XYZ file of C-alpha atoms in Angstrom:
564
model
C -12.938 -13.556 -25.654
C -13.565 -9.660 -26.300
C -12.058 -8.620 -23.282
C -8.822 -11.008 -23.973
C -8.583 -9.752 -27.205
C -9.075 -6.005 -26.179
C -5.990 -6.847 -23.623
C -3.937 -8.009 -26.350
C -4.189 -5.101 -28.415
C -3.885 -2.482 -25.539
C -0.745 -4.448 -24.848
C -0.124 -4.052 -28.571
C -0.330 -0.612 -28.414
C 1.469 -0.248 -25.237
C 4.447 -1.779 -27.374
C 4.270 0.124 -30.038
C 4.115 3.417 -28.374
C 7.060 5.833 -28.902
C 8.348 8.728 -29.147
C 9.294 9.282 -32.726
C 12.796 9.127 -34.346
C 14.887 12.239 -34.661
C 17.656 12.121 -38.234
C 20.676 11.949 -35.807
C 18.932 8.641 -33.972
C 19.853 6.510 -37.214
C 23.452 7.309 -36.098
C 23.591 5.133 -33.563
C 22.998 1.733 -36.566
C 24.845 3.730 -38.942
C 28.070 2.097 -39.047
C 26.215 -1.053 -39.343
C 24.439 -0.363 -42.406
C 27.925 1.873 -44.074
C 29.525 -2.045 -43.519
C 26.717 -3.918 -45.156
C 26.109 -1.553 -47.968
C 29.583 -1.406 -49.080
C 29.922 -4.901 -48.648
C 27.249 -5.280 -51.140
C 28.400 -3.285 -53.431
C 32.129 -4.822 -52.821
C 30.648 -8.275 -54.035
C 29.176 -6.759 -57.223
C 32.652 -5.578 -58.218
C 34.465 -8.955 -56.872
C 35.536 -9.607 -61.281
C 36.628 -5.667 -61.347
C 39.677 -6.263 -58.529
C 41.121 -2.836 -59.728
C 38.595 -1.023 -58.878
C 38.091 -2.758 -55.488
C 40.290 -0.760 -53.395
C 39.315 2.464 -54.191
C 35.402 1.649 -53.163
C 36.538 -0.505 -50.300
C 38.987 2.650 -49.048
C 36.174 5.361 -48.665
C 33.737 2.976 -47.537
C 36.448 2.592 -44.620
C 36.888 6.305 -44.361
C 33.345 6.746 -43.848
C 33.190 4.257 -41.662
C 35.299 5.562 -39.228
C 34.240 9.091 -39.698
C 30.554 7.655 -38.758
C 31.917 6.408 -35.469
C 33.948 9.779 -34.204
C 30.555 11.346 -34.498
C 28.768 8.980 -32.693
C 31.471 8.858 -30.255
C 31.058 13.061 -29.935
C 27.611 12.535 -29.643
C 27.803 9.963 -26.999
C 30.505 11.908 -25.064
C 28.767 15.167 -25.059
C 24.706 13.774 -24.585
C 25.291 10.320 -23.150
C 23.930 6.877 -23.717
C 21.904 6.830 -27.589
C 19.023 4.111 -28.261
C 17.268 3.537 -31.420
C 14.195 1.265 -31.143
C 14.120 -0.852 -34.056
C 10.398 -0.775 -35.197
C 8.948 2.183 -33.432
C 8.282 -0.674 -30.461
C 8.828 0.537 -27.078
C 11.815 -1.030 -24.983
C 11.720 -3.548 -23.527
C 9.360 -5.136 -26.460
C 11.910 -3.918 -29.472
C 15.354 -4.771 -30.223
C 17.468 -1.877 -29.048
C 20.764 -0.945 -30.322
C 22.170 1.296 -27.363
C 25.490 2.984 -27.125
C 26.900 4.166 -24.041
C 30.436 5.623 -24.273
C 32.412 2.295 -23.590
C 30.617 0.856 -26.584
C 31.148 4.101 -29.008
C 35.174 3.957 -27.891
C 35.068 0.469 -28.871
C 33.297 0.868 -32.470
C 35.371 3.931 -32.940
C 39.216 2.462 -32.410
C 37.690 -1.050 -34.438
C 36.648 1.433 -37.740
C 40.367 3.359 -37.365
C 42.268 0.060 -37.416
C 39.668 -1.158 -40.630
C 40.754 1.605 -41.933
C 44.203 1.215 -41.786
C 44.078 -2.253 -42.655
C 42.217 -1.933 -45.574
C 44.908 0.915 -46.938
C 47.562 -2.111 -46.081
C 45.682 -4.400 -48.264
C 45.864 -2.217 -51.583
C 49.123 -3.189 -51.374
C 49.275 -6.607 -49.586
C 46.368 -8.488 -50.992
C 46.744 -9.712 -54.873
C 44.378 -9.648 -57.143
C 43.187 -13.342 -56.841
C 42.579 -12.840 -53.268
C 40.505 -9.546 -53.982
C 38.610 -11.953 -56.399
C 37.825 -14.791 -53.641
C 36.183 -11.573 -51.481
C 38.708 -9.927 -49.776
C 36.899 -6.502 -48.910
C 33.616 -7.821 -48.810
C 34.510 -10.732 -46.046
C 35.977 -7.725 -44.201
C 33.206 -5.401 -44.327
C 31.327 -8.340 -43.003
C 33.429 -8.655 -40.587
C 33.509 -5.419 -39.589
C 29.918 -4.523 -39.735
C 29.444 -7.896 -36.838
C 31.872 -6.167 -34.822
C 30.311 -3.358 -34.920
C 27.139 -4.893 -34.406
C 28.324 -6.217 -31.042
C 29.603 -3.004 -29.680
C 26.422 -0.988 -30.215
C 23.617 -4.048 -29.619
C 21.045 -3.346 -26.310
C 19.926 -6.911 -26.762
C 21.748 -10.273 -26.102
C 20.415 -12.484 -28.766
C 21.459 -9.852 -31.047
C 24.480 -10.002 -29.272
C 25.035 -13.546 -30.319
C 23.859 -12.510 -34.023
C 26.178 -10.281 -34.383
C 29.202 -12.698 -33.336
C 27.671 -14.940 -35.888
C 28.170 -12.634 -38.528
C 31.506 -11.537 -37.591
C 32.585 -15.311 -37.388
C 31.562 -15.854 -41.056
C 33.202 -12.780 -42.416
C 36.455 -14.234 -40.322
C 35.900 -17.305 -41.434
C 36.225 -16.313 -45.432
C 39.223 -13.967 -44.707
C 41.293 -16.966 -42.647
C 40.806 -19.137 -45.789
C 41.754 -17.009 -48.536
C 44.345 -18.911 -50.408
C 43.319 -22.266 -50.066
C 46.653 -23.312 -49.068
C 46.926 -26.567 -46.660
C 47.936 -25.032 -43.389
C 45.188 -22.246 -43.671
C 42.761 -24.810 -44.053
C 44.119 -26.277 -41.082
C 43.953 -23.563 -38.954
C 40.549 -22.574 -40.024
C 39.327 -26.052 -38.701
C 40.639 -24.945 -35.449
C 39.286 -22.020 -35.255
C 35.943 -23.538 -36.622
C 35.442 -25.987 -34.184
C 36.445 -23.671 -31.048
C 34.528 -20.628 -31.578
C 31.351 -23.448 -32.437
C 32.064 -24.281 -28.793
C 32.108 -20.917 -27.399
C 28.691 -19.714 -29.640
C 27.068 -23.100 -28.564
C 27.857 -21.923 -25.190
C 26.098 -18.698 -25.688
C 23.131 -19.642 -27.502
C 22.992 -21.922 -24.406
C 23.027 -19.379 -21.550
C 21.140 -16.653 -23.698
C 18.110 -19.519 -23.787
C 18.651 -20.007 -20.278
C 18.721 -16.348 -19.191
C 15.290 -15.824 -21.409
C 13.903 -18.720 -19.398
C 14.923 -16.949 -16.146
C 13.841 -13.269 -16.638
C 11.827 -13.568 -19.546
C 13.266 -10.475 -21.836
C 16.482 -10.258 -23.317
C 16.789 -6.376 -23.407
C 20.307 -5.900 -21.423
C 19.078 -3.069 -19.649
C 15.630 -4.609 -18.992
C 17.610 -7.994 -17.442
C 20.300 -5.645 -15.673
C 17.290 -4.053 -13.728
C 15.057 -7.282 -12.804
C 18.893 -8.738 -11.900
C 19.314 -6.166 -9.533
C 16.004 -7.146 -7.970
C 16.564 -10.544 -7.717
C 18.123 -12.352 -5.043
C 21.432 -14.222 -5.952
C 21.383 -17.705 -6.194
C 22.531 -20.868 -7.804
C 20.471 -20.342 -10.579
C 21.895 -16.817 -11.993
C 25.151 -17.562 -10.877
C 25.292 -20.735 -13.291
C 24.185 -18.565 -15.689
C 26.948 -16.315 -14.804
C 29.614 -19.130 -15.451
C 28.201 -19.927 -18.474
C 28.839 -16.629 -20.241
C 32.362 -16.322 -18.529
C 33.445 -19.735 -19.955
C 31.799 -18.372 -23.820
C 33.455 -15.412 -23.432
C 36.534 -16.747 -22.363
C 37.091 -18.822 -24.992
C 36.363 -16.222 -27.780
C 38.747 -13.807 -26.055
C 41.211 -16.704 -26.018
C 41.704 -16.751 -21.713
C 43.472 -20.039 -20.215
C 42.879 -22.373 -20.070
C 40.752 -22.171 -23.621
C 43.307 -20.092 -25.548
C 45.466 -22.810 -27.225
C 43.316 -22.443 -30.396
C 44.973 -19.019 -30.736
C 48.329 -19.945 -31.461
C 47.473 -22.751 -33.668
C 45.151 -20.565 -36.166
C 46.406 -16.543 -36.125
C 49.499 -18.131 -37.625
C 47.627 -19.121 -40.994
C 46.193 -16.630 -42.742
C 47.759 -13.401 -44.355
C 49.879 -11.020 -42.381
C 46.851 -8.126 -42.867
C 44.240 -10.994 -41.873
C 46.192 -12.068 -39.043
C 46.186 -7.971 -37.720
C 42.562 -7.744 -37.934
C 41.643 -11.194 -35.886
C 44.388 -9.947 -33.168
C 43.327 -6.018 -32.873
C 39.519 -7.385 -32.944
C 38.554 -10.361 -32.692
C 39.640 -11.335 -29.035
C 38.651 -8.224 -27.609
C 35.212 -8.636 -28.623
C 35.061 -11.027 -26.337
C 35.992 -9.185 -23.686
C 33.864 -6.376 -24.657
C 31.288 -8.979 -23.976
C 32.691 -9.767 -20.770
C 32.512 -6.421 -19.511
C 29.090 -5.810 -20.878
C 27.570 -8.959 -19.271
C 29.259 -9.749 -16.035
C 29.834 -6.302 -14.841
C 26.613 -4.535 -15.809
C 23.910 -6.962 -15.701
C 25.408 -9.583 -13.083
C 27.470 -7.246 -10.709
C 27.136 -9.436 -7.346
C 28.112 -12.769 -9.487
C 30.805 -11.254 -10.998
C 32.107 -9.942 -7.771
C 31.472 -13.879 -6.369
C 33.617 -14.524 -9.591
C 36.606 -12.213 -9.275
C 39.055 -14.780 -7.507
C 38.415 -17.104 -9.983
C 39.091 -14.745 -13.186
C 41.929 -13.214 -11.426
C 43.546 -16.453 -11.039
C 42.427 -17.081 -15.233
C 44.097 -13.295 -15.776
C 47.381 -14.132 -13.620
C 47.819 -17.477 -15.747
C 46.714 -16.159 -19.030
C 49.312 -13.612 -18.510
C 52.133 -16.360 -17.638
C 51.222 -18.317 -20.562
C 51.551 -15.325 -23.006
C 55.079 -14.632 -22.080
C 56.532 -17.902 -21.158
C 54.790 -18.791 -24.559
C 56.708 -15.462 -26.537
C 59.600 -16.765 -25.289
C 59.640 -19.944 -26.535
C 58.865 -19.071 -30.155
C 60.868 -19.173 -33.572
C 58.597 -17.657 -35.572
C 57.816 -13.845 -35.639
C 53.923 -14.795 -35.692
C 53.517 -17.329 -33.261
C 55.426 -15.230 -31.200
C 53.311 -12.763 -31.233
C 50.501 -14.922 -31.012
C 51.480 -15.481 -27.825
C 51.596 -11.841 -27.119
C 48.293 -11.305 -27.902
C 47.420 -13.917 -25.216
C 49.280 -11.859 -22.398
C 47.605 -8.499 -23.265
C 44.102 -10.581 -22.570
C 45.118 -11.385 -19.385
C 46.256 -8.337 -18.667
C 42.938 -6.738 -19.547
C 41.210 -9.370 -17.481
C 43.408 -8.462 -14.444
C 41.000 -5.267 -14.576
C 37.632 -7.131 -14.713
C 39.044 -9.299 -11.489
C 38.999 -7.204 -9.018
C 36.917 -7.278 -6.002
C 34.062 -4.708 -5.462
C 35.007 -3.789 -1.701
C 38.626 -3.624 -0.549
C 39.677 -6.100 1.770
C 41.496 -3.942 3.806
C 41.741 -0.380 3.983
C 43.504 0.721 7.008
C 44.318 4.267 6.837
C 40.975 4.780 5.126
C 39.446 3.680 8.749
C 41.330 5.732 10.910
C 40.865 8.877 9.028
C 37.089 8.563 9.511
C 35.767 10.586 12.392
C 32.929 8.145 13.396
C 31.726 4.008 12.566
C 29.168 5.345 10.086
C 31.432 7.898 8.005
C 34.155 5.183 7.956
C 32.148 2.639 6.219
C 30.684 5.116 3.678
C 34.210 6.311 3.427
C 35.501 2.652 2.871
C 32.722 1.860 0.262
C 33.596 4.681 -2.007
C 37.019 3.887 -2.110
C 36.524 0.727 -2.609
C 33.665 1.940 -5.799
C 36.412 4.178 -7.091
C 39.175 1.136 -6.789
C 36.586 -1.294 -8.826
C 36.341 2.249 -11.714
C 40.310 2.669 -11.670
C 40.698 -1.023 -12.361
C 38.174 -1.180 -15.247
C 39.506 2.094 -16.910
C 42.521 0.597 -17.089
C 41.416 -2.696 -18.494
C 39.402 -0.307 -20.992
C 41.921 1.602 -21.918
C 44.548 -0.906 -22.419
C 41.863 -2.983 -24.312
C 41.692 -0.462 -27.059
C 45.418 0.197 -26.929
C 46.072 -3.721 -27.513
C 43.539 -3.287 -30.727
C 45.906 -0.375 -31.917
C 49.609 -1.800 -31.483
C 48.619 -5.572 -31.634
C 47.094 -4.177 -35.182
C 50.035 -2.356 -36.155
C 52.851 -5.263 -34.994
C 51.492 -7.478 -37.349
C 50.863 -5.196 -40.103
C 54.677 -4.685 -39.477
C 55.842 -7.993 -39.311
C 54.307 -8.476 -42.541
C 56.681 -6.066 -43.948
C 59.387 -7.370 -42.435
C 58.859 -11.311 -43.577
C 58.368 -10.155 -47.091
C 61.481 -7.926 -46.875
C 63.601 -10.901 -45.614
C 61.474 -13.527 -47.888
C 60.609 -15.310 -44.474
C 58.822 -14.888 -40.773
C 61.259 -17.633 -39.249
C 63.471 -15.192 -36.422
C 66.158 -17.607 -37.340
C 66.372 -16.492 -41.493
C 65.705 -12.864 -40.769
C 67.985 -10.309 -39.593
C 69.473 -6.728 -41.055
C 66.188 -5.156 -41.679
C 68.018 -1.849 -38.993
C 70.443 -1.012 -41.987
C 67.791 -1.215 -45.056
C 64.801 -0.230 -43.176
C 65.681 2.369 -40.895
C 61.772 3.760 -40.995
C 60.230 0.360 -40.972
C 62.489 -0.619 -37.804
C 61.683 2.183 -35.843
C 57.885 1.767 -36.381
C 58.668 -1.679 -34.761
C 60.365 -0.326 -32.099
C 57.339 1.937 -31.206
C 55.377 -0.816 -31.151
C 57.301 -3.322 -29.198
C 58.294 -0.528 -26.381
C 54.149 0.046 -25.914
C 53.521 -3.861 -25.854
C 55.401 -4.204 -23.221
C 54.092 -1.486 -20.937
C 57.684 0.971 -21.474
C 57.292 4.766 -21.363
C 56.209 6.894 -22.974
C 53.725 4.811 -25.283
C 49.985 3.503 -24.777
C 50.574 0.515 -23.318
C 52.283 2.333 -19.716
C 49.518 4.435 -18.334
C 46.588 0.983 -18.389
C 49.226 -0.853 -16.541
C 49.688 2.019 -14.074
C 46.289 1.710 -13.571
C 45.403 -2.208 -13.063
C 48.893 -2.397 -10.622
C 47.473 0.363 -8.897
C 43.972 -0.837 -8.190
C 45.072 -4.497 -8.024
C 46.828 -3.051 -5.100
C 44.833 -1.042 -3.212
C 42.437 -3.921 -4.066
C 44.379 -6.007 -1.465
C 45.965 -8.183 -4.413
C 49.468 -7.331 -4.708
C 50.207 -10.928 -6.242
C 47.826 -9.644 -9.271
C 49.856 -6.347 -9.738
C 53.512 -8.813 -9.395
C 51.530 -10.615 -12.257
C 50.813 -7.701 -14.577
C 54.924 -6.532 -13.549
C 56.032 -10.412 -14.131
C 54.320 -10.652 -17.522
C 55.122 -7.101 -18.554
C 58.842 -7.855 -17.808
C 58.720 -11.239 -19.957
C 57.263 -9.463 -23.433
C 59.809 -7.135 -22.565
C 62.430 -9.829 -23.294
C 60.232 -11.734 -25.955
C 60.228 -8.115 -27.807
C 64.255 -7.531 -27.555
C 64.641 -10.864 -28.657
C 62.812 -9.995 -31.697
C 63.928 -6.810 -32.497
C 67.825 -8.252 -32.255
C 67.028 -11.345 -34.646
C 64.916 -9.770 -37.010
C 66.074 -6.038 -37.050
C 69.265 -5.681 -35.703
C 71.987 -8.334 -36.653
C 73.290 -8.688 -40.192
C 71.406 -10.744 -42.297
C 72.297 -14.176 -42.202
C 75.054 -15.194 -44.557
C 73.070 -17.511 -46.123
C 70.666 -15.718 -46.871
C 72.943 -12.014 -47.776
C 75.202 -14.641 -49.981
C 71.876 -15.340 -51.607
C 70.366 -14.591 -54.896
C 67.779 -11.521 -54.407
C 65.090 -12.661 -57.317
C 65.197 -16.067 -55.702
C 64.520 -14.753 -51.935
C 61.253 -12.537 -54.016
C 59.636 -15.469 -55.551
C 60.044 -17.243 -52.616
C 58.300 -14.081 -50.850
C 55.738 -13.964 -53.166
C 55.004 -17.642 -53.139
C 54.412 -17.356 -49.566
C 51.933 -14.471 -48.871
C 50.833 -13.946 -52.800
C 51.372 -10.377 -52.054
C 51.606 -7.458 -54.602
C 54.117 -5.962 -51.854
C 53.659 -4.622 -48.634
C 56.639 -3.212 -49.092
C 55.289 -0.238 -51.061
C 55.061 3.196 -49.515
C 51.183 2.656 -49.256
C 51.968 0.164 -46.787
C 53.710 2.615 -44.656
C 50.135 4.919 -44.491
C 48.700 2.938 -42.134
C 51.656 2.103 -39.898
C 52.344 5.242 -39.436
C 49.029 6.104 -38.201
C 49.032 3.827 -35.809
C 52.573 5.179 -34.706
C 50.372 8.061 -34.433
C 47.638 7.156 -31.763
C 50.371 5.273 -29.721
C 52.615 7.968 -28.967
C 49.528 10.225 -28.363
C 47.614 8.286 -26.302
C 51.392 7.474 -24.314
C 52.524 10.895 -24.628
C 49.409 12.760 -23.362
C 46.826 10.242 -22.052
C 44.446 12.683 -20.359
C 42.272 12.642 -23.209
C 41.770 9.140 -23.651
C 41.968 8.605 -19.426
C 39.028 10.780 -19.688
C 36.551 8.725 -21.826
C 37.833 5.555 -20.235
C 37.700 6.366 -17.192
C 34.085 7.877 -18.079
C 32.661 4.739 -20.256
C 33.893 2.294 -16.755
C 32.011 4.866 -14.750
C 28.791 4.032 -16.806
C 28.911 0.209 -16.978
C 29.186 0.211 -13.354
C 26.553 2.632 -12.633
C 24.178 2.399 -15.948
C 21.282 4.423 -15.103
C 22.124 6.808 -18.039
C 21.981 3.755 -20.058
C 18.718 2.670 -18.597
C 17.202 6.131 -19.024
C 18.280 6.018 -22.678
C 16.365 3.080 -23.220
C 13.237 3.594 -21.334
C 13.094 7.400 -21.751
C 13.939 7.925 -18.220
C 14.865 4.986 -16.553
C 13.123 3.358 -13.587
């Protein structure tokens, strides 16, 4: 009995044993604890709704200026762990950040940001009341959570808490249709989190920790087999659904549609790509071979989420559902990335350049490494470029249904003539949604046709072109109805204080029409046309943060203090 309990407390030891925490460690759960603090204090002022904004604002601001520093650090010193506990990895829970996490958290606090600034001005007083900022910094801080989390039941936790804050915002209002699309939304993502509570008991049951780079290295010892790859299709099928992938994205359309134009920005920039944040995380770094067994399966899910999106653009009346369905193609574009095969079927010329057998297979292989890298830099990148403009399209179509007193495409028009600046923020927007030169959305695309090609999968690249082409249409089609004909004659013949109560009756706005509104468009304007105009710098950490989920031994270093 002395000896066992001398073995449990050298184990004890063992676990506790570390190496101290420097100041700049707390870095890496910083923007976790800036989002829970402020949402604290956010919930003591919920009677003073004046004074809301201009706590909720810096908190934001901080926020964001929390992640570019732990993105510099990342970038310049790699992959950051903080132990929580002083307990040794794999016995703690580790929040980790490697550069594709930091990129993540960093573009999610800039679009907080600007949707918080949009909400001074969008959000009335009643709605600050019913917890407006605080469900967002709740929100927020979960997402956050989830990008810089080492462990996957904190992982789960941390979807948890970004499905309450969600869950608040989409209500907000109390009106009948919100509270129907909130049911939706309810009862789908209980699905998908069932899912994953599921597999995460499963995969503790298999390997015994739930450390991701602890799993990712007894994985990669393992042999594959029915077991793991079940395990496999369990978290594709939860993460599918949360990032709203066919065929289990039709609660998408039915819910985004509900809430407030600012709300509805936040669950398209965010929400979904979360999910596929998860995606990448799981499948590709911890399950490589399964995911490779895997990648015909979700390229066919990518080809038909794609086809979905823009048949499903196409068919809308309604400036949000239509861009609903938008959101839908830009996840199967993204997934068209995570699809691809880890060796090239065929690689012809490759072959016949090689001098002998054995350089032409080593040759072949790292081609066929940097293929797999091109193709999930370019889902990265257009991943957080979809956050940005899928942000700043609905931020702007909330403009432009207040403007016109209505977001039916049929009652809008002449918003060219009276809102030259507002129009051509659209524009922006709609040419880098659909993949035009020389915005954001281009370069990604580039990339994925590229690799899907040299992949051996030309169909996949005819997808990404095919789908591309059809929010191309979708997108003139609603820049013609809502921007550029003359307003309606109906509506122009109209009386203008009757089209603003009816306005304010639908979004209970104080008026996103105000210049404040225009802040945070214009910001995003701002990373589009950079990150379109010269993409080097954001090719760079993309192309760097897919280069360390498919080789992680910087990330496993971090967390064991040199890796094994």
């Amino acid at each position: 009995m002395a000896v066992e309990s001398s073995h449990v407390a050298g184990l004890k030891a063992e676990a506790m044993a570390s190496a101290g925490l420097n100041a700049s460690d707390y870095l890496v759960v910083l923007p976790v604890a800036v989002c829970f603090l402020f949402g604290a204090g956010l919930l003591m002022l919920r009677k003073r709704t004046d004074w809301q904004p201009y706590f909720a604002i810096p908190g934001l601001v901080l926020l964001f200026v929390v992640d570019v520093a732990l993105l510099l650090k990342v970038a310049a010193e790699g992959p950051q762990t903080m132990m929580m506990g002083g307990w040794k990895a794999p016995f703690g829970i580790a929040f980790t950040v490697d550069l594709m996490g930091a990129l993540f958290a960093t573009v999610a606090g800039f679009v907080a940001l600007c949707c918080g600034i949009y909400a001074a001005a969008a959000i009335s007083k009643g709605e600050r009341r019913y917890g407006f900022y605080p469900f967002l910094f709740l929100m927020i801080g979960g997402v956050s959570g989830a990008f810089l989390t080492g462990d996957v039941f904190n992982l789960y936790v941390w979807f948890e808490v970004l499905l309450i804050g969600s869950f608040g915002l989409l209500i907000l209002g109390s009106e009948h249709e919100q509270l129907d699309g909130a049911t939706k939304y309810c009862f789908l993502n209980l699905v998908g989190t069932t899912l994953f509570l599921i597999a995460t008991g499963y995969l503790y049951g298999i390997f015994g920790t739930l450390n991701m780079a602890d799993i990712a290295q007894k994985a990669a010892t393992m042999k594959s087999d029915g077991v793991i790859t079940t395990l496999a299709v369990l978290y594709l099928v939860s993460f599918a659904m949360k990032a709203a992938a066919f065929p289990l994205n039709y609660w998408l359309p039915a819910s985004y549609h509900t809430p407030r134009f600012v709300v509805s920005a936040l669950f398209a920039g965010l929400l979904t790509k979360v999910g596929i944040y998860a995606m990448i995380r799981i499948l590709m770094m911890l399950f490589p071979p399964e995911r490779a067994a895997m990648a015909p399966l979700i390229a066919w899910i990518a080809g038909l989420t794609m086809l979905v999106g823009g048949f499903g653009a196409l068919a809308q009346t309604d400036l949000r559902r239509l861009l609903n369905y938008i959101v839908i193609a830009g996840i199967g574009t993204i997934l068209a990335g995570i699809a691809l095969p880890p060796v090239a079927a065929s690689m012809p010329a490759l072959l016949t350049a090689a001098t002998d057998a054995a350089a032409g297979v080593a040759a072949s292989a790292d081609k066929a490494s940097q293929v797999l890298q091109t193709g999930l830099s370019g889902a990265i990148y257009y991943a957080l470029h979809s956050i940005v403009v899928m942000t700043g399209l609905y931020l702007a179509a909330g403009v432009a249904a207040y403007l016109n007193g209505s977001s039916s495409l049929a009652e809008m028009g002449g918003l060219w003539r009276r809102h030259p600046m507002l129009a051509a923020i659209m524009l922006v927007f709609l040419f880098s949604v659909s993949g035009l030169p020389p915005f954001s959305g281009f370069w990604p695309k580039v990339a994925l046709v590229r690799a899907s090609i040299a992949a051996d999968m030309p169909w996949l690249a005819a997808a990404v072109l095919f789908s591309g082409f059809l929010i191309t249409v979708a997108s003139a089609r609603l820049f013609a109805l809502a921007f550029w004909r003359p307003l309606p004659a109906a509506q122009a013949a109209g009386d203008e204080a009757e089209a603003k109560r009816v306005a304010g009756e639908m979004f209970q706005a104080a008026g996103p029409d105000k210049p404040l509104s225009l802040i945070p468009l214009l910001a995003l304007v701002a990373f589009v046309v950079a990150a379109g105009v010269w993409p080097e710098w954001l090719a760079r950490l993309t192309d760097g943060a897919a280069a360390g989920v498919l080789d992680p031994t910087a990330y496993f270093s971090s967390v064991f203090g040199g890796g094994s």
